[in-house]
Amino acid sequence: MIQAGAAIVDITPTPGLAMSGFAARNLPAEGVHDALSVRAVVVGETAIVVADVIGIDAAMSARVRSRCVLPADNVVVAALHTHGGPVSMVGRLGMVADPAYLERLEDACVAAIDKAAALRQPANLTAGQGNDPGIARNRRHPGGPVDASLPVLRIRDEDGQMIAVVTAYACHPVVLAADNRLWTADYPCYLRKALEAAYPGAIALFMTGCAGDANTGHSAYASLVLSANPERTFATAERIGRHVARTALDAAEHAISGQARARNADVALGFHRREVEHPDTLEDHWRHEALTADPARQSLLGYWARWARDIAPTQPTPLMARVTMLDWCGVPIIALPGEIFAETALTIRSAVDDGKPAFVICFADDNPGYIPPTSEFPFGGYEVDEAHRYYGLPMSFAPGAAEALASSAIGLLTAL
């Protein structure tokens, strides 16, 4: 019988630290709405750890994997991608990270994995596929594709007590807008609470699916303002989180057995410059526009002007991205870096047997920004043309990068 364990470590920052996720928001957190945490589930000699932050960069992920008690190749370090958390990456998303908090975050990820490993006990696993919760919307194309999958994995001890319930859904944790200044895990907070209420004593692990182009319906540009939106409230986040949880709880269970394995691949992702003007011209234009722009737009233009001055002139080398597949008793968990679109997830899912539960998540082991499929480049927009500036990259990822990740993932699935 396979062994499994789960653990939670608190990472709630004190008020006063900078928040990450919105270029329009330049004031620090003023309080706590719900506690932020790091959650780990260990199955056999493999593990997934998810932190309630917007991203964990490749360097921190590598350190966590090397420091924990499990083999480094067997561990996935993922971020929830809440936009209500602290700055968690160096040199990305425009704000300066607090070194002490980064150290605390890294230590917490290691501690959660090690604690979950220490708590391992003989376990029974079941897997199921929930119905489409109907929450996610393609924010770039009305009626466009979303990954509606809701896989559910339940882990019980020999007495039938729930150890952990694991699920994932591809919808950006960005119900709360830039006007929010309270620490929060967004809708996954309520989703996890509902699952844990249904299974007292269990730990709920929620992983964010490929939601680079999916949220509850607003465009990316709708987040570039500071004004309150009556649809983007904690009440809405609670309604959404509880609804997804109910759908997950309704998923049928099928006993699974076997071993836990891990496979990895490295993929070189190239870059392509979308801007046609010289960086000096762009900087002058944006600084001039900022003179008469509203405060939120001024903040964004300030990021862009600094990017044009300091980052745009550099020539990047290909980024080495890590793709991991965990095989938990026949259930594949594909972990991808960055902000991945639904098309890429659905391409990967096409390699999985029909009806078989499978997890395809992003924000795993790095978050260097949006990695759009080639089909999205003609449409441009924030995710294709602009977001790389906020992420501190001199260029967008090149067409074909997403397809390279999908091909690597499918190769790992084929090996399984």
JSON list of C-alpha atoms in Angstrom, two decimals, residues 124-352:
[
{"chain": "A", "resi": 124, "resn": "ASN", "atom": "CA", "xyz": [-5.96, 4.49, -0.08]},
{"chain": "A", "resi": 125, "resn": "LEU", "atom": "CA", "xyz": [-6.50, 6.78, -3.08]},
{"chain": "A", "resi": 126, "resn": "THR", "atom": "CA", "xyz": [-9.56, 7.39, -5.18]},
{"chain": "A", "resi": 127, "resn": "ALA", "atom": "CA", "xyz": [-9.85, 9.55, -8.29]},
{"chain": "A", "resi": 128, "resn": "GLY", "atom": "CA", "xyz": [-12.78, 11.17, -10.03]},
{"chain": "A", "resi": 129, "resn": "GLN", "atom": "CA", "xyz": [-13.75, 13.83, -12.51]},
{"chain": "A", "resi": 130, "resn": "GLY", "atom": "CA", "xyz": [-16.17, 16.57, -11.48]},
{"chain": "A", "resi": 131, "resn": "ASN", "atom": "CA", "xyz": [-18.59, 18.24, -13.85]},
{"chain": "A", "resi": 132, "resn": "ASP", "atom": "CA", "xyz": [-17.76, 21.60, -15.40]},
{"chain": "A", "resi": 133, "resn": "PRO", "atom": "CA", "xyz": [-18.43, 24.20, -12.67]},
{"chain": "A", "resi": 134, "resn": "GLY", "atom": "CA", "xyz": [-19.30, 26.72, -15.39]},
{"chain": "A", "resi": 135, "resn": "ILE", "atom": "CA", "xyz": [-17.35, 29.54, -13.73]},
{"chain": "A", "resi": 136, "resn": "ALA", "atom": "CA", "xyz": [-14.30, 30.13, -15.94]},
{"chain": "A", "resi": 137, "resn": "ARG", "atom": "CA", "xyz": [-14.63, 32.37, -18.99]},
{"chain": "A", "resi": 138, "resn": "ASN", "atom": "CA", "xyz": [-12.12, 33.03, -21.75]},
{"chain": "A", "resi": 139, "resn": "ARG", "atom": "CA", "xyz": [-11.20, 36.65, -21.06]},
{"chain": "A", "resi": 140, "resn": "ARG", "atom": "CA", "xyz": [-9.72, 37.26, -24.52]},
{"chain": "A", "resi": 141, "resn": "HIS", "atom": "CA", "xyz": [-12.45, 35.80, -26.74]},
{"chain": "A", "resi": 142, "resn": "PRO", "atom": "CA", "xyz": [-16.15, 35.67, -25.78]},
{"chain": "A", "resi": 143, "resn": "GLY", "atom": "CA", "xyz": [-17.12, 32.03, -25.87]},
{"chain": "A", "resi": 144, "resn": "GLY", "atom": "CA", "xyz": [-13.48, 31.02, -26.41]},
{"chain": "A", "resi": 145, "resn": "PRO", "atom": "CA", "xyz": [-11.95, 27.84, -25.02]},
{"chain": "A", "resi": 146, "resn": "VAL", "atom": "CA", "xyz": [-11.43, 27.13, -21.33]},
{"chain": "A", "resi": 147, "resn": "ASP", "atom": "CA", "xyz": [-10.15, 24.03, -19.59]},
{"chain": "A", "resi": 148, "resn": "ALA", "atom": "CA", "xyz": [-13.32, 23.03, -17.72]},
{"chain": "A", "resi": 149, "resn": "SER", "atom": "CA", "xyz": [-11.81, 19.92, -16.12]},
{"chain": "A", "resi": 150, "resn": "LEU", "atom": "CA", "xyz": [-12.23, 19.40, -12.38]},
{"chain": "A", "resi": 151, "resn": "PRO", "atom": "CA", "xyz": [-10.17, 16.36, -11.37]},
{"chain": "A", "resi": 152, "resn": "VAL", "atom": "CA", "xyz": [-10.50, 15.23, -7.76]},
{"chain": "A", "resi": 153, "resn": "LEU", "atom": "CA", "xyz": [-8.15, 12.98, -5.80]},
{"chain": "A", "resi": 154, "resn": "ARG", "atom": "CA", "xyz": [-9.13, 11.78, -2.33]},
{"chain": "A", "resi": 155, "resn": "ILE", "atom": "CA", "xyz": [-6.52, 10.30, 0.01]},
{"chain": "A", "resi": 156, "resn": "ARG", "atom": "CA", "xyz": [-7.67, 8.33, 3.09]},
{"chain": "A", "resi": 157, "resn": "ASP", "atom": "CA", "xyz": [-5.84, 6.43, 5.80]},
{"chain": "A", "resi": 158, "resn": "GLU", "atom": "CA", "xyz": [-6.46, 2.75, 6.52]},
{"chain": "A", "resi": 159, "resn": "ASP", "atom": "CA", "xyz": [-9.37, 3.61, 8.83]},
{"chain": "A", "resi": 160, "resn": "GLY", "atom": "CA", "xyz": [-11.11, 5.67, 6.15]},
{"chain": "A", "resi": 161, "resn": "GLN", "atom": "CA", "xyz": [-10.20, 9.05, 7.63]},
{"chain": "A", "resi": 162, "resn": "MET", "atom": "CA", "xyz": [-9.52, 11.64, 4.94]},
{"chain": "A", "resi": 163, "resn": "ILE", "atom": "CA", "xyz": [-5.91, 12.79, 4.87]},
{"chain": "A", "resi": 164, "resn": "ALA", "atom": "CA", "xyz": [-6.17, 15.14, 1.91]},
{"chain": "A", "resi": 165, "resn": "VAL", "atom": "CA", "xyz": [-8.45, 16.08, -0.96]},
{"chain": "A", "resi": 166, "resn": "VAL", "atom": "CA", "xyz": [-6.72, 17.42, -4.06]},
{"chain": "A", "resi": 167, "resn": "THR", "atom": "CA", "xyz": [-8.40, 19.28, -6.90]},
{"chain": "A", "resi": 168, "resn": "ALA", "atom": "CA", "xyz": [-7.60, 21.83, -9.60]},
{"chain": "A", "resi": 169, "resn": "TYR", "atom": "CA", "xyz": [-9.52, 24.25, -11.80]},
{"chain": "A", "resi": 170, "resn": "ALA", "atom": "CA", "xyz": [-8.40, 26.64, -14.52]},
{"chain": "A", "resi": 171, "resn": "CYS", "atom": "CA", "xyz": [-9.73, 30.02, -13.41]},
{"chain": "A", "resi": 172, "resn": "HIS", "atom": "CA", "xyz": [-7.50, 32.95, -12.45]},
{"chain": "A", "resi": 173, "resn": "PRO", "atom": "CA", "xyz": [-7.62, 33.64, -8.67]},
{"chain": "A", "resi": 174, "resn": "VAL", "atom": "CA", "xyz": [-8.35, 37.28, -9.41]},
{"chain": "A", "resi": 175, "resn": "VAL", "atom": "CA", "xyz": [-11.94, 37.83, -8.31]},
{"chain": "A", "resi": 176, "resn": "LEU", "atom": "CA", "xyz": [-10.71, 40.64, -6.05]},
{"chain": "A", "resi": 177, "resn": "ALA", "atom": "CA", "xyz": [-9.51, 43.70, -7.96]},
{"chain": "A", "resi": 178, "resn": "ALA", "atom": "CA", "xyz": [-6.77, 46.28, -7.52]},
{"chain": "A", "resi": 179, "resn": "ASP", "atom": "CA", "xyz": [-8.76, 48.19, -4.89]},
{"chain": "A", "resi": 180, "resn": "ASN", "atom": "CA", "xyz": [-8.37, 45.27, -2.44]},
{"chain": "A", "resi": 181, "resn": "ARG", "atom": "CA", "xyz": [-5.60, 45.79, 0.13]},
{"chain": "A", "resi": 182, "resn": "LEU", "atom": "CA", "xyz": [-6.24, 42.76, 2.35]},
{"chain": "A", "resi": 183, "resn": "TRP", "atom": "CA", "xyz": [-4.21, 39.58, 2.24]},
{"chain": "A", "resi": 184, "resn": "THR", "atom": "CA", "xyz": [-6.33, 36.87, 0.65]},
{"chain": "A", "resi": 185, "resn": "ALA", "atom": "CA", "xyz": [-6.12, 33.62, -1.29]},
{"chain": "A", "resi": 186, "resn": "ASP", "atom": "CA", "xyz": [-9.15, 34.82, -3.30]},
{"chain": "A", "resi": 187, "resn": "TYR", "atom": "CA", "xyz": [-11.82, 32.26, -4.24]},
{"chain": "A", "resi": 188, "resn": "PRO", "atom": "CA", "xyz": [-9.59, 29.20, -3.50]},
{"chain": "A", "resi": 189, "resn": "CYS", "atom": "CA", "xyz": [-9.75, 30.23, 0.18]},
{"chain": "A", "resi": 190, "resn": "TYR", "atom": "CA", "xyz": [-13.47, 29.47, 0.27]},
{"chain": "A", "resi": 191, "resn": "LEU", "atom": "CA", "xyz": [-13.11, 26.39, -1.93]},
{"chain": "A", "resi": 192, "resn": "ARG", "atom": "CA", "xyz": [-10.59, 24.85, 0.46]},
{"chain": "A", "resi": 193, "resn": "LYS", "atom": "CA", "xyz": [-12.65, 25.75, 3.52]},
{"chain": "A", "resi": 194, "resn": "ALA", "atom": "CA", "xyz": [-15.70, 24.04, 2.02]},
{"chain": "A", "resi": 195, "resn": "LEU", "atom": "CA", "xyz": [-13.75, 20.87, 1.21]},
{"chain": "A", "resi": 196, "resn": "GLU", "atom": "CA", "xyz": [-12.23, 20.77, 4.69]},
{"chain": "A", "resi": 197, "resn": "ALA", "atom": "CA", "xyz": [-15.65, 21.30, 6.27]},
{"chain": "A", "resi": 198, "resn": "ALA", "atom": "CA", "xyz": [-16.93, 18.29, 4.33]},
{"chain": "A", "resi": 199, "resn": "TYR", "atom": "CA", "xyz": [-13.95, 16.19, 5.44]},
{"chain": "A", "resi": 200, "resn": "PRO", "atom": "CA", "xyz": [-13.06, 17.23, 9.00]},
{"chain": "A", "resi": 201, "resn": "GLY", "atom": "CA", "xyz": [-9.37, 16.82, 9.73]},
{"chain": "A", "resi": 202, "resn": "ALA", "atom": "CA", "xyz": [-8.38, 16.72, 6.06]},
{"chain": "A", "resi": 203, "resn": "ILE", "atom": "CA", "xyz": [-6.14, 19.16, 4.23]},
{"chain": "A", "resi": 204, "resn": "ALA", "atom": "CA", "xyz": [-7.46, 20.57, 0.96]},
{"chain": "A", "resi": 205, "resn": "LEU", "atom": "CA", "xyz": [-4.90, 21.19, -1.76]},
{"chain": "A", "resi": 206, "resn": "PHE", "atom": "CA", "xyz": [-6.09, 23.35, -4.63]},
{"chain": "A", "resi": 207, "resn": "MET", "atom": "CA", "xyz": [-3.93, 23.82, -7.71]},
{"chain": "A", "resi": 208, "resn": "THR", "atom": "CA", "xyz": [-4.57, 26.47, -10.34]},
{"chain": "A", "resi": 209, "resn": "GLY", "atom": "CA", "xyz": [-5.02, 25.04, -13.81]},
{"chain": "A", "resi": 210, "resn": "CYS", "atom": "CA", "xyz": [-4.03, 26.66, -17.09]},
{"chain": "A", "resi": 211, "resn": "ALA", "atom": "CA", "xyz": [-5.81, 29.97, -16.54]},
{"chain": "A", "resi": 212, "resn": "GLY", "atom": "CA", "xyz": [-3.61, 32.37, -18.49]},
{"chain": "A", "resi": 213, "resn": "ASP", "atom": "CA", "xyz": [-6.63, 33.42, -20.55]},
{"chain": "A", "resi": 214, "resn": "ALA", "atom": "CA", "xyz": [-9.40, 32.47, -18.13]},
{"chain": "A", "resi": 215, "resn": "ASN", "atom": "CA", "xyz": [-11.07, 34.21, -15.22]},
{"chain": "A", "resi": 216, "resn": "THR", "atom": "CA", "xyz": [-14.64, 34.98, -14.18]},
{"chain": "A", "resi": 217, "resn": "GLY", "atom": "CA", "xyz": [-15.29, 37.12, -17.24]},
{"chain": "A", "resi": 218, "resn": "HIS", "atom": "CA", "xyz": [-13.49, 40.49, -17.06]},
{"chain": "A", "resi": 219, "resn": "SER", "atom": "CA", "xyz": [-10.68, 41.45, -19.42]},
{"chain": "A", "resi": 220, "resn": "ALA", "atom": "CA", "xyz": [-7.10, 41.91, -18.23]},
{"chain": "A", "resi": 221, "resn": "TYR", "atom": "CA", "xyz": [-7.48, 45.63, -18.88]},
{"chain": "A", "resi": 222, "resn": "ALA", "atom": "CA", "xyz": [-10.35, 45.78, -16.38]},
{"chain": "A", "resi": 223, "resn": "SER", "atom": "CA", "xyz": [-7.75, 45.26, -13.65]},
{"chain": "A", "resi": 224, "resn": "LEU", "atom": "CA", "xyz": [-5.76, 48.36, -14.61]},
{"chain": "A", "resi": 225, "resn": "VAL", "atom": "CA", "xyz": [-7.98, 50.63, -12.51]},
{"chain": "A", "resi": 226, "resn": "LEU", "atom": "CA", "xyz": [-8.30, 51.30, -8.78]},
{"chain": "A", "resi": 227, "resn": "SER", "atom": "CA", "xyz": [-12.05, 51.86, -8.67]},
{"chain": "A", "resi": 228, "resn": "ALA", "atom": "CA", "xyz": [-14.18, 49.29, -6.85]},
{"chain": "A", "resi": 229, "resn": "ASN", "atom": "CA", "xyz": [-16.20, 46.85, -8.94]},
{"chain": "A", "resi": 230, "resn": "PRO", "atom": "CA", "xyz": [-19.45, 45.55, -7.36]},
{"chain": "A", "resi": 231, "resn": "GLU", "atom": "CA", "xyz": [-18.90, 42.19, -9.05]},
{"chain": "A", "resi": 232, "resn": "ARG", "atom": "CA", "xyz": [-15.37, 41.72, -7.68]},
{"chain": "A", "resi": 233, "resn": "THR", "atom": "CA", "xyz": [-15.94, 41.35, -3.96]},
{"chain": "A", "resi": 234, "resn": "PHE", "atom": "CA", "xyz": [-15.26, 38.83, -1.20]},
{"chain": "A", "resi": 235, "resn": "ALA", "atom": "CA", "xyz": [-18.93, 37.83, -1.42]},
{"chain": "A", "resi": 236, "resn": "THR", "atom": "CA", "xyz": [-18.44, 36.93, -5.07]},
{"chain": "A", "resi": 237, "resn": "ALA", "atom": "CA", "xyz": [-15.24, 35.05, -4.27]},
{"chain": "A", "resi": 238, "resn": "GLU", "atom": "CA", "xyz": [-17.07, 33.08, -1.59]},
{"chain": "A", "resi": 239, "resn": "ARG", "atom": "CA", "xyz": [-19.94, 32.22, -3.95]},
{"chain": "A", "resi": 240, "resn": "ILE", "atom": "CA", "xyz": [-17.53, 31.02, -6.63]},
{"chain": "A", "resi": 241, "resn": "GLY", "atom": "CA", "xyz": [-15.27, 29.09, -4.27]},
{"chain": "A", "resi": 242, "resn": "ARG", "atom": "CA", "xyz": [-18.15, 27.29, -2.60]},
{"chain": "A", "resi": 243, "resn": "HIS", "atom": "CA", "xyz": [-19.73, 26.44, -5.95]},
{"chain": "A", "resi": 244, "resn": "VAL", "atom": "CA", "xyz": [-16.55, 24.87, -7.32]},
{"chain": "A", "resi": 245, "resn": "ALA", "atom": "CA", "xyz": [-16.15, 22.96, -4.04]},
{"chain": "A", "resi": 246, "resn": "ARG", "atom": "CA", "xyz": [-19.69, 21.57, -4.23]},
{"chain": "A", "resi": 247, "resn": "THR", "atom": "CA", "xyz": [-19.03, 20.42, -7.79]},
{"chain": "A", "resi": 248, "resn": "ALA", "atom": "CA", "xyz": [-15.81, 18.73, -6.69]},
{"chain": "A", "resi": 249, "resn": "LEU", "atom": "CA", "xyz": [-17.54, 17.02, -3.78]},
{"chain": "A", "resi": 250, "resn": "ASP", "atom": "CA", "xyz": [-20.10, 15.58, -6.20]},
{"chain": "A", "resi": 251, "resn": "ALA", "atom": "CA", "xyz": [-17.37, 13.89, -8.26]},
{"chain": "A", "resi": 252, "resn": "ALA", "atom": "CA", "xyz": [-17.61, 10.11, -8.29]},
{"chain": "A", "resi": 253, "resn": "GLU", "atom": "CA", "xyz": [-14.83, 8.07, -6.70]},
{"chain": "A", "resi": 254, "resn": "HIS", "atom": "CA", "xyz": [-12.93, 5.20, -8.27]},
{"chain": "A", "resi": 255, "resn": "ALA", "atom": "CA", "xyz": [-10.29, 3.33, -6.31]},
{"chain": "A", "resi": 256, "resn": "ILE", "atom": "CA", "xyz": [-6.81, 3.52, -7.76]},
{"chain": "A", "resi": 257, "resn": "SER", "atom": "CA", "xyz": [-3.62, 1.74, -6.80]},
{"chain": "A", "resi": 258, "resn": "GLY", "atom": "CA", "xyz": [-0.02, 1.50, -7.84]},
{"chain": "A", "resi": 259, "resn": "GLN", "atom": "CA", "xyz": [3.09, 3.55, -7.30]},
{"chain": "A", "resi": 260, "resn": "ALA", "atom": "CA", "xyz": [4.05, 7.21, -7.31]},
{"chain": "A", "resi": 261, "resn": "ARG", "atom": "CA", "xyz": [6.60, 8.23, -9.93]},
{"chain": "A", "resi": 262, "resn": "ALA", "atom": "CA", "xyz": [8.04, 11.42, -11.37]},
{"chain": "A", "resi": 263, "resn": "ARG", "atom": "CA", "xyz": [9.46, 12.36, -14.75]},
{"chain": "A", "resi": 264, "resn": "ASN", "atom": "CA", "xyz": [10.99, 15.68, -15.81]},
{"chain": "A", "resi": 265, "resn": "ALA", "atom": "CA", "xyz": [12.01, 17.44, -19.00]},
{"chain": "A", "resi": 266, "resn": "ASP", "atom": "CA", "xyz": [13.73, 20.73, -19.72]},
{"chain": "A", "resi": 267, "resn": "VAL", "atom": "CA", "xyz": [12.47, 22.89, -22.58]},
{"chain": "A", "resi": 268, "resn": "ALA", "atom": "CA", "xyz": [14.29, 25.90, -24.07]},
{"chain": "A", "resi": 269, "resn": "LEU", "atom": "CA", "xyz": [11.85, 28.77, -24.64]},
{"chain": "A", "resi": 270, "resn": "GLY", "atom": "CA", "xyz": [12.90, 31.48, -27.07]},
{"chain": "A", "resi": 271, "resn": "PHE", "atom": "CA", "xyz": [11.89, 35.14, -27.21]},
{"chain": "A", "resi": 272, "resn": "HIS", "atom": "CA", "xyz": [10.51, 37.46, -29.88]},
{"chain": "A", "resi": 273, "resn": "ARG", "atom": "CA", "xyz": [10.31, 41.26, -29.77]},
{"chain": "A", "resi": 274, "resn": "ARG", "atom": "CA", "xyz": [6.81, 42.58, -30.38]},
{"chain": "A", "resi": 275, "resn": "GLU", "atom": "CA", "xyz": [7.64, 46.29, -30.06]},
{"chain": "A", "resi": 276, "resn": "VAL", "atom": "CA", "xyz": [8.78, 47.95, -33.30]},
{"chain": "A", "resi": 277, "resn": "GLU", "atom": "CA", "xyz": [9.86, 51.31, -31.84]},
{"chain": "A", "resi": 278, "resn": "HIS", "atom": "CA", "xyz": [13.30, 51.86, -30.31]},
{"chain": "A", "resi": 279, "resn": "PRO", "atom": "CA", "xyz": [13.28, 51.62, -26.49]},
{"chain": "A", "resi": 280, "resn": "ASP", "atom": "CA", "xyz": [14.31, 55.28, -26.17]},
{"chain": "A", "resi": 281, "resn": "THR", "atom": "CA", "xyz": [11.30, 56.32, -28.27]},
{"chain": "A", "resi": 282, "resn": "LEU", "atom": "CA", "xyz": [8.99, 54.17, -26.18]},
{"chain": "A", "resi": 283, "resn": "GLU", "atom": "CA", "xyz": [10.33, 55.59, -22.93]},
{"chain": "A", "resi": 284, "resn": "ASP", "atom": "CA", "xyz": [9.84, 59.17, -24.11]},
{"chain": "A", "resi": 285, "resn": "HIS", "atom": "CA", "xyz": [6.32, 58.42, -25.32]},
{"chain": "A", "resi": 286, "resn": "TRP", "atom": "CA", "xyz": [5.24, 56.73, -22.09]},
{"chain": "A", "resi": 287, "resn": "ARG", "atom": "CA", "xyz": [6.73, 59.40, -19.84]},
{"chain": "A", "resi": 288, "resn": "HIS", "atom": "CA", "xyz": [4.95, 62.09, -21.84]},
{"chain": "A", "resi": 289, "resn": "GLU", "atom": "CA", "xyz": [1.64, 60.22, -21.70]},
{"chain": "A", "resi": 290, "resn": "ALA", "atom": "CA", "xyz": [2.02, 59.78, -17.92]},
{"chain": "A", "resi": 291, "resn": "LEU", "atom": "CA", "xyz": [1.96, 63.58, -17.43]},
{"chain": "A", "resi": 292, "resn": "THR", "atom": "CA", "xyz": [-1.79, 63.68, -18.07]},
{"chain": "A", "resi": 293, "resn": "ALA", "atom": "CA", "xyz": [-2.83, 60.10, -17.25]},
{"chain": "A", "resi": 294, "resn": "ASP", "atom": "CA", "xyz": [-4.98, 59.06, -14.29]},
{"chain": "A", "resi": 295, "resn": "PRO", "atom": "CA", "xyz": [-3.10, 57.66, -11.27]},
{"chain": "A", "resi": 296, "resn": "ALA", "atom": "CA", "xyz": [-3.60, 53.99, -12.16]},
{"chain": "A", "resi": 297, "resn": "ARG", "atom": "CA", "xyz": [-2.44, 54.54, -15.73]},
{"chain": "A", "resi": 298, "resn": "GLN", "atom": "CA", "xyz": [0.48, 56.61, -14.47]},
{"chain": "A", "resi": 299, "resn": "SER", "atom": "CA", "xyz": [1.62, 53.68, -12.35]},
{"chain": "A", "resi": 300, "resn": "LEU", "atom": "CA", "xyz": [1.50, 51.33, -15.33]},
{"chain": "A", "resi": 301, "resn": "LEU", "atom": "CA", "xyz": [3.30, 53.78, -17.61]},
{"chain": "A", "resi": 302, "resn": "GLY", "atom": "CA", "xyz": [5.99, 54.19, -14.96]},
{"chain": "A", "resi": 303, "resn": "TYR", "atom": "CA", "xyz": [6.67, 50.44, -15.05]},
{"chain": "A", "resi": 304, "resn": "TRP", "atom": "CA", "xyz": [6.81, 50.51, -18.83]},
{"chain": "A", "resi": 305, "resn": "ALA", "atom": "CA", "xyz": [9.14, 53.52, -19.00]},
{"chain": "A", "resi": 306, "resn": "ARG", "atom": "CA", "xyz": [11.58, 51.89, -16.58]},
{"chain": "A", "resi": 307, "resn": "TRP", "atom": "CA", "xyz": [11.34, 48.68, -18.61]},
{"chain": "A", "resi": 308, "resn": "ALA", "atom": "CA", "xyz": [12.18, 50.59, -21.82]},
{"chain": "A", "resi": 309, "resn": "ARG", "atom": "CA", "xyz": [15.18, 52.20, -20.13]},
{"chain": "A", "resi": 310, "resn": "ASP", "atom": "CA", "xyz": [16.62, 49.28, -18.19]},
{"chain": "A", "resi": 311, "resn": "ILE", "atom": "CA", "xyz": [15.38, 45.98, -19.61]},
{"chain": "A", "resi": 312, "resn": "ALA", "atom": "CA", "xyz": [14.28, 46.35, -23.24]},
{"chain": "A", "resi": 313, "resn": "PRO", "atom": "CA", "xyz": [17.81, 46.97, -24.58]},
{"chain": "A", "resi": 314, "resn": "THR", "atom": "CA", "xyz": [19.06, 43.61, -23.27]},
{"chain": "A", "resi": 315, "resn": "GLN", "atom": "CA", "xyz": [19.23, 40.48, -25.42]},
{"chain": "A", "resi": 316, "resn": "PRO", "atom": "CA", "xyz": [17.81, 37.44, -23.61]},
{"chain": "A", "resi": 317, "resn": "THR", "atom": "CA", "xyz": [19.08, 33.90, -23.87]},
{"chain": "A", "resi": 318, "resn": "PRO", "atom": "CA", "xyz": [16.49, 31.11, -24.14]},
{"chain": "A", "resi": 319, "resn": "LEU", "atom": "CA", "xyz": [14.79, 30.36, -20.83]},
{"chain": "A", "resi": 320, "resn": "MET", "atom": "CA", "xyz": [15.10, 26.79, -19.64]},
{"chain": "A", "resi": 321, "resn": "ALA", "atom": "CA", "xyz": [11.69, 25.70, -18.44]},
{"chain": "A", "resi": 322, "resn": "ARG", "atom": "CA", "xyz": [10.99, 22.63, -16.31]},
{"chain": "A", "resi": 323, "resn": "VAL", "atom": "CA", "xyz": [8.06, 20.37, -17.16]},
{"chain": "A", "resi": 324, "resn": "THR", "atom": "CA", "xyz": [7.19, 17.69, -14.61]},
{"chain": "A", "resi": 325, "resn": "MET", "atom": "CA", "xyz": [4.78, 14.81, -14.64]},
{"chain": "A", "resi": 326, "resn": "LEU", "atom": "CA", "xyz": [3.87, 13.10, -11.40]},
{"chain": "A", "resi": 327, "resn": "ASP", "atom": "CA", "xyz": [2.15, 9.75, -11.72]},
{"chain": "A", "resi": 328, "resn": "TRP", "atom": "CA", "xyz": [0.05, 9.13, -8.63]},
{"chain": "A", "resi": 329, "resn": "CYS", "atom": "CA", "xyz": [-1.24, 5.57, -8.98]},
{"chain": "A", "resi": 330, "resn": "GLY", "atom": "CA", "xyz": [-2.01, 6.11, -12.65]},
{"chain": "A", "resi": 331, "resn": "VAL", "atom": "CA", "xyz": [-3.36, 9.65, -12.33]},
{"chain": "A", "resi": 332, "resn": "PRO", "atom": "CA", "xyz": [-1.06, 12.06, -14.20]},
{"chain": "A", "resi": 333, "resn": "ILE", "atom": "CA", "xyz": [-0.27, 15.50, -12.84]},
{"chain": "A", "resi": 334, "resn": "ILE", "atom": "CA", "xyz": [1.37, 17.71, -15.48]},
{"chain": "A", "resi": 335, "resn": "ALA", "atom": "CA", "xyz": [3.07, 20.81, -14.04]},
{"chain": "A", "resi": 336, "resn": "LEU", "atom": "CA", "xyz": [4.01, 23.69, -16.33]},
{"chain": "A", "resi": 337, "resn": "PRO", "atom": "CA", "xyz": [5.74, 27.03, -15.65]},
{"chain": "A", "resi": 338, "resn": "GLY", "atom": "CA", "xyz": [4.22, 30.45, -16.27]},
{"chain": "A", "resi": 339, "resn": "GLU", "atom": "CA", "xyz": [0.77, 31.60, -17.33]},
{"chain": "A", "resi": 340, "resn": "ILE", "atom": "CA", "xyz": [-0.49, 28.95, -19.73]},
{"chain": "A", "resi": 341, "resn": "PHE", "atom": "CA", "xyz": [-3.55, 29.27, -21.97]},
{"chain": "A", "resi": 342, "resn": "ALA", "atom": "CA", "xyz": [-6.46, 26.83, -22.22]},
{"chain": "A", "resi": 343, "resn": "GLU", "atom": "CA", "xyz": [-5.50, 25.76, -25.74]},
{"chain": "A", "resi": 344, "resn": "THR", "atom": "CA", "xyz": [-2.22, 24.35, -24.45]},
{"chain": "A", "resi": 345, "resn": "ALA", "atom": "CA", "xyz": [-3.92, 22.47, -21.61]},
{"chain": "A", "resi": 346, "resn": "LEU", "atom": "CA", "xyz": [-6.51, 21.00, -23.96]},
{"chain": "A", "resi": 347, "resn": "THR", "atom": "CA", "xyz": [-3.77, 19.89, -26.36]},
{"chain": "A", "resi": 348, "resn": "ILE", "atom": "CA", "xyz": [-2.08, 18.04, -23.49]},
{"chain": "A", "resi": 349, "resn": "ARG", "atom": "CA", "xyz": [-5.38, 16.55, -22.36]},
{"chain": "A", "resi": 350, "resn": "SER", "atom": "CA", "xyz": [-5.88, 15.11, -25.85]},
{"chain": "A", "resi": 351, "resn": "ALA", "atom": "CA", "xyz": [-3.09, 12.65, -25.00]},
{"chain": "A", "resi": 352, "resn": "VAL", "atom": "CA", "xyz": [-4.94, 11.37, -21.92]}
]
